Amino acid sequence: MYFPKREEKTFTLPKYKEKSIDNENIVIEEDKTEQENLKAEYKVEIDKKLKPALENITISQINRFYSILESRKFSLDSNYIKSVIDKQIEKRIVDEEKSEDFEKEKKFYKLFKENFLTENFFNDRKKCFILMNLIKSYVKYYLGNQKIKEKREKRKEA
């Protein structure tokens, strides 16, 4: 069988493409440093304000809060989280007489609303996204930490 000889074709990127790729890498690196700076700033804020509030409420209440953050309805553009937090505060005002836990949970939701759901919160999507991811991570870490403490206490009792 006869096969004709064909020229070998090579493909190279044009010069302008290479420059744009370099510019994109620079932009991505700048974004990474900006994100790291924002994370460092927010970690301090979360440690100061969120940690003491989480220590005062029960694990089931923390789970409820985490499920709000993980909800499919939650979007950075919507006011879904604001409305849910407001509803939780209203429920706690009604149930306040029933238990001291409700009072602690109401304080937690008020603190979260005052410190993290400010008007500036939804204006910058990057900052909002970074902050919400840090809060989710911190709440998840705190839940795991509490469960480990409970298991250790049970082992000591046994």
PDB file of C-alpha atoms in Angstrom:
ATOM      1  CA  MET A   1       0.000   0.000   0.000  1.00  0.00           C
ATOM      2  CA  TYR A   2       1.266   3.443  -0.872  1.00  0.00           C
ATOM      3  CA  PHE A   3       1.361   6.290   1.697  1.00  0.00           C
ATOM      4  CA  PRO A   4       2.251   9.735   0.421  1.00  0.00           C
ATOM      5  CA  LYS A   5       4.786  11.781   2.353  1.00  0.00           C
ATOM      6  CA  ARG A   6       3.246  14.704   4.153  1.00  0.00           C
ATOM      7  CA  GLU A   7       4.860  17.722   5.676  1.00  0.00           C
ATOM      8  CA  GLU A   8       5.188  17.767   9.423  1.00  0.00           C
ATOM      9  CA  LYS A   9       3.134  20.562  10.862  1.00  0.00           C
ATOM     10  CA  THR A  10       4.084  22.285  14.069  1.00  0.00           C
ATOM     11  CA  PHE A  11       1.920  24.546  16.125  1.00  0.00           C
ATOM     12  CA  THR A  12       3.231  27.556  17.998  1.00  0.00           C
ATOM     13  CA  LEU A  13       1.365  30.163  19.936  1.00  0.00           C
ATOM     14  CA  PRO A  14       1.470  33.643  18.510  1.00  0.00           C
ATOM     15  CA  LYS A  15       3.450  36.210  20.491  1.00  0.00           C
ATOM     16  CA  TYR A  16       0.423  38.141  21.711  1.00  0.00           C
ATOM     17  CA  LYS A  17      -1.031  35.006  23.313  1.00  0.00           C
ATOM     18  CA  GLU A  18       2.118  34.352  25.312  1.00  0.00           C
ATOM     19  CA  LYS A  19       2.032  37.892  26.694  1.00  0.00           C
ATOM     20  CA  SER A  20      -1.603  37.604  27.729  1.00  0.00           C
ATOM     21  CA  ILE A  21      -0.873  34.337  29.524  1.00  0.00           C
ATOM     22  CA  ASP A  22       1.938  36.033  31.454  1.00  0.00           C
ATOM     23  CA  ASN A  23      -0.374  38.916  32.360  1.00  0.00           C
ATOM     24  CA  GLU A  24      -3.016  36.482  33.585  1.00  0.00           C
ATOM     25  CA  ASN A  25      -0.443  34.748  35.792  1.00  0.00           C
ATOM     26  CA  ILE A  26       0.551  38.085  37.282  1.00  0.00           C
ATOM     27  CA  VAL A  27      -3.091  38.946  37.978  1.00  0.00           C
ATOM     28  CA  ILE A  28      -3.685  35.540  39.567  1.00  0.00           C
ATOM     29  CA  GLU A  29      -0.615  35.955  41.792  1.00  0.00           C
ATOM     30  CA  GLU A  30      -1.783  39.429  42.823  1.00  0.00           C
ATOM     31  CA  ASP A  31      -5.210  37.998  43.667  1.00  0.00           C
ATOM     32  CA  LYS A  32      -3.595  35.277  45.777  1.00  0.00           C
ATOM     33  CA  THR A  33      -1.629  37.804  47.822  1.00  0.00           C
ATOM     34  CA  GLU A  34      -4.738  39.957  48.212  1.00  0.00           C
ATOM     35  CA  GLN A  35      -6.729  36.911  49.323  1.00  0.00           C
ATOM     36  CA  GLU A  36      -4.055  35.948  51.840  1.00  0.00           C
ATOM     37  CA  ASN A  37      -4.094  39.472  53.273  1.00  0.00           C
ATOM     38  CA  LEU A  38      -7.889  39.409  53.557  1.00  0.00           C
ATOM     39  CA  LYS A  39      -7.806  35.972  55.185  1.00  0.00           C
ATOM     40  CA  ALA A  40      -5.258  37.150  57.751  1.00  0.00           C
ATOM     41  CA  GLU A  41      -7.366  40.222  58.506  1.00  0.00           C
ATOM     42  CA  TYR A  42     -10.599  38.269  58.855  1.00  0.00           C
ATOM     43  CA  LYS A  43      -9.049  35.459  60.914  1.00  0.00           C
ATOM     44  CA  VAL A  44      -8.221  37.981  63.620  1.00  0.00           C
ATOM     45  CA  GLU A  45     -11.762  39.360  63.473  1.00  0.00           C
ATOM     46  CA  ILE A  46     -13.305  35.886  63.622  1.00  0.00           C
ATOM     47  CA  ASP A  47     -11.119  34.871  66.568  1.00  0.00           C
ATOM     48  CA  LYS A  48     -12.084  37.985  68.513  1.00  0.00           C
ATOM     49  CA  LYS A  49     -15.807  38.037  67.803  1.00  0.00           C
ATOM     50  CA  LEU A  50     -17.072  34.656  66.634  1.00  0.00           C
ATOM     51  CA  LYS A  51     -15.121  32.304  68.893  1.00  0.00           C
ATOM     52  CA  PRO A  52     -16.507  33.606  72.225  1.00  0.00           C
ATOM     53  CA  ALA A  53     -20.039  33.539  70.816  1.00  0.00           C
ATOM     54  CA  LEU A  54     -19.672  29.935  69.626  1.00  0.00           C
ATOM     55  CA  GLU A  55     -18.448  28.837  73.045  1.00  0.00           C
ATOM     56  CA  ASN A  56     -21.733  29.872  74.642  1.00  0.00           C
ATOM     57  CA  ILE A  57     -24.137  27.892  72.447  1.00  0.00           C
ATOM     58  CA  THR A  58     -24.788  24.168  72.169  1.00  0.00           C
ATOM     59  CA  ILE A  59     -23.589  21.868  69.395  1.00  0.00           C
ATOM     60  CA  SER A  60     -27.105  21.426  67.995  1.00  0.00           C
ATOM     61  CA  GLN A  61     -27.439  25.195  67.665  1.00  0.00           C
ATOM     62  CA  ILE A  62     -24.055  25.396  65.932  1.00  0.00           C
ATOM     63  CA  ASN A  63     -25.167  22.616  63.560  1.00  0.00           C
ATOM     64  CA  ARG A  64     -28.306  24.590  62.749  1.00  0.00           C
ATOM     65  CA  PHE A  65     -26.227  27.688  61.991  1.00  0.00           C
ATOM     66  CA  TYR A  66     -23.812  25.679  59.825  1.00  0.00           C
ATOM     67  CA  SER A  67     -26.711  24.210  57.845  1.00  0.00           C
ATOM     68  CA  ILE A  68     -27.861  27.780  57.105  1.00  0.00           C
ATOM     69  CA  LEU A  69     -24.437  28.593  55.689  1.00  0.00           C
ATOM     70  CA  GLU A  70     -24.353  25.382  53.632  1.00  0.00           C
ATOM     71  CA  SER A  71     -27.899  25.775  52.304  1.00  0.00           C
ATOM     72  CA  ARG A  72     -28.444  25.664  48.548  1.00  0.00           C
ATOM     73  CA  LYS A  73     -30.605  28.775  48.833  1.00  0.00           C
ATOM     74  CA  PHE A  74     -27.676  30.735  50.225  1.00  0.00           C
ATOM     75  CA  SER A  75     -26.134  33.070  47.697  1.00  0.00           C
ATOM     76  CA  LEU A  76     -23.786  35.984  48.122  1.00  0.00           C
ATOM     77  CA  ASP A  77     -26.113  38.162  46.046  1.00  0.00           C
ATOM     78  CA  SER A  78     -29.286  37.432  47.949  1.00  0.00           C
ATOM     79  CA  ASN A  79     -30.385  38.584  51.347  1.00  0.00           C
ATOM     80  CA  TYR A  80     -31.264  35.007  52.277  1.00  0.00           C
ATOM     81  CA  ILE A  81     -28.825  34.823  55.167  1.00  0.00           C
ATOM     82  CA  LYS A  82     -30.011  38.167  56.554  1.00  0.00           C
ATOM     83  CA  SER A  83     -33.631  37.049  56.487  1.00  0.00           C
ATOM     84  CA  VAL A  84     -32.803  33.699  58.117  1.00  0.00           C
ATOM     85  CA  ILE A  85     -30.760  35.373  60.865  1.00  0.00           C
ATOM     86  CA  ASP A  86     -33.601  37.860  61.486  1.00  0.00           C
ATOM     87  CA  LYS A  87     -36.099  34.974  61.731  1.00  0.00           C
ATOM     88  CA  GLN A  88     -33.831  33.154  64.182  1.00  0.00           C
ATOM     89  CA  ILE A  89     -33.570  36.280  66.351  1.00  0.00           C
ATOM     90  CA  GLU A  90     -37.373  36.696  66.303  1.00  0.00           C
ATOM     91  CA  LYS A  91     -37.850  33.042  67.296  1.00  0.00           C
ATOM     92  CA  ARG A  92     -35.412  33.439  70.165  1.00  0.00           C
ATOM     93  CA  ILE A  93     -37.243  36.533  71.428  1.00  0.00           C
ATOM     94  CA  VAL A  94     -40.491  34.522  71.570  1.00  0.00           C
ATOM     95  CA  ASP A  95     -38.805  31.481  73.168  1.00  0.00           C
ATOM     96  CA  GLU A  96     -36.628  33.519  75.523  1.00  0.00           C
ATOM     97  CA  GLU A  97     -38.652  32.627  78.601  1.00  0.00           C
ATOM     98  CA  LYS A  98     -38.328  28.889  77.978  1.00  0.00           C
ATOM     99  CA  SER A  99     -34.605  28.427  78.368  1.00  0.00           C
ATOM    100  CA  GLU A 100     -31.316  30.141  79.011  1.00  0.00           C
ATOM    101  CA  ASP A 101     -29.936  28.477  75.860  1.00  0.00           C
ATOM    102  CA  PHE A 102     -32.314  30.517  73.728  1.00  0.00           C
ATOM    103  CA  GLU A 103     -30.939  33.713  75.252  1.00  0.00           C
ATOM    104  CA  LYS A 104     -27.380  32.630  74.427  1.00  0.00           C
ATOM    105  CA  GLU A 105     -28.365  31.694  70.891  1.00  0.00           C
ATOM    106  CA  LYS A 106     -30.130  35.031  70.416  1.00  0.00           C
ATOM    107  CA  LYS A 107     -26.945  36.825  71.511  1.00  0.00           C
ATOM    108  CA  PHE A 108     -24.939  34.743  69.046  1.00  0.00           C
ATOM    109  CA  TYR A 109     -27.200  35.604  66.102  1.00  0.00           C
ATOM    110  CA  LYS A 110     -27.257  39.295  67.048  1.00  0.00           C
ATOM    111  CA  LEU A 111     -23.473  39.342  67.310  1.00  0.00           C
ATOM    112  CA  PHE A 112     -23.134  37.629  63.939  1.00  0.00           C
ATOM    113  CA  LYS A 113     -25.531  40.081  62.308  1.00  0.00           C
ATOM    114  CA  GLU A 114     -23.874  43.167  63.818  1.00  0.00           C
ATOM    115  CA  ASN A 115     -20.299  42.152  63.060  1.00  0.00           C
ATOM    116  CA  PHE A 116     -20.452  40.192  59.829  1.00  0.00           C
ATOM    117  CA  LEU A 117     -23.636  41.149  57.964  1.00  0.00           C
ATOM    118  CA  THR A 118     -22.919  44.847  57.646  1.00  0.00           C
ATOM    119  CA  GLU A 119     -23.811  46.976  54.622  1.00  0.00           C
ATOM    120  CA  ASN A 120     -20.257  46.671  53.305  1.00  0.00           C
ATOM    121  CA  PHE A 121     -20.499  42.892  53.524  1.00  0.00           C
ATOM    122  CA  PHE A 122     -22.376  42.358  50.259  1.00  0.00           C
ATOM    123  CA  ASN A 123     -20.731  45.199  48.301  1.00  0.00           C
ATOM    124  CA  ASP A 124     -17.442  43.441  47.573  1.00  0.00           C
ATOM    125  CA  ARG A 125     -18.060  39.883  46.356  1.00  0.00           C
ATOM    126  CA  LYS A 126     -14.451  38.775  46.860  1.00  0.00           C
ATOM    127  CA  LYS A 127     -14.368  39.850  50.484  1.00  0.00           C
ATOM    128  CA  CYS A 128     -17.814  38.414  51.101  1.00  0.00           C
ATOM    129  CA  PHE A 129     -16.866  35.061  49.565  1.00  0.00           C
ATOM    130  CA  ILE A 130     -13.600  34.858  51.524  1.00  0.00           C
ATOM    131  CA  LEU A 131     -15.269  35.809  54.801  1.00  0.00           C
ATOM    132  CA  MET A 132     -18.119  33.323  54.405  1.00  0.00           C
ATOM    133  CA  ASN A 133     -15.688  30.523  53.548  1.00  0.00           C
ATOM    134  CA  LEU A 134     -13.607  31.357  56.616  1.00  0.00           C
ATOM    135  CA  ILE A 135     -16.698  31.401  58.814  1.00  0.00           C
ATOM    136  CA  LYS A 136     -17.859  28.040  57.414  1.00  0.00           C
ATOM    137  CA  SER A 137     -14.412  26.546  57.953  1.00  0.00           C
ATOM    138  CA  TYR A 138     -14.182  27.917  61.468  1.00  0.00           C
ATOM    139  CA  VAL A 139     -17.651  26.678  62.446  1.00  0.00           C
ATOM    140  CA  LYS A 140     -16.898  23.239  60.983  1.00  0.00           C
ATOM    141  CA  TYR A 141     -13.582  23.127  62.862  1.00  0.00           C
ATOM    142  CA  TYR A 142     -15.266  24.200  66.083  1.00  0.00           C
ATOM    143  CA  LEU A 143     -17.938  21.506  65.705  1.00  0.00           C
ATOM    144  CA  GLY A 144     -15.309  18.820  65.222  1.00  0.00           C
ATOM    145  CA  ASN A 145     -13.348  20.107  68.185  1.00  0.00           C
ATOM    146  CA  GLN A 146     -16.427  19.991  70.441  1.00  0.00           C
ATOM    147  CA  LYS A 147     -17.280  16.444  69.365  1.00  0.00           C
ATOM    148  CA  ILE A 148     -13.741  15.294  70.155  1.00  0.00           C
ATOM    149  CA  LYS A 149     -13.969  16.913  73.603  1.00  0.00           C
ATOM    150  CA  GLU A 150     -17.264  15.136  74.282  1.00  0.00           C
ATOM    151  CA  LYS A 151     -15.809  11.755  73.303  1.00  0.00           C
ATOM    152  CA  ARG A 152     -12.797  12.324  75.568  1.00  0.00           C
ATOM    153  CA  GLU A 153     -15.075  13.177  78.484  1.00  0.00           C
ATOM    154  CA  LYS A 154     -17.127  10.017  77.897  1.00  0.00           C
ATOM    155  CA  ARG A 155     -13.967   7.893  77.851  1.00  0.00           C
ATOM    156  CA  LYS A 156     -12.788   9.424  81.124  1.00  0.00           C
ATOM    157  CA  GLU A 157     -16.140   8.661  82.742  1.00  0.00           C
ATOM    158  CA  ALA A 158     -16.096   5.047  81.574  1.00  0.00           C
TER     159      ALA A 158
END
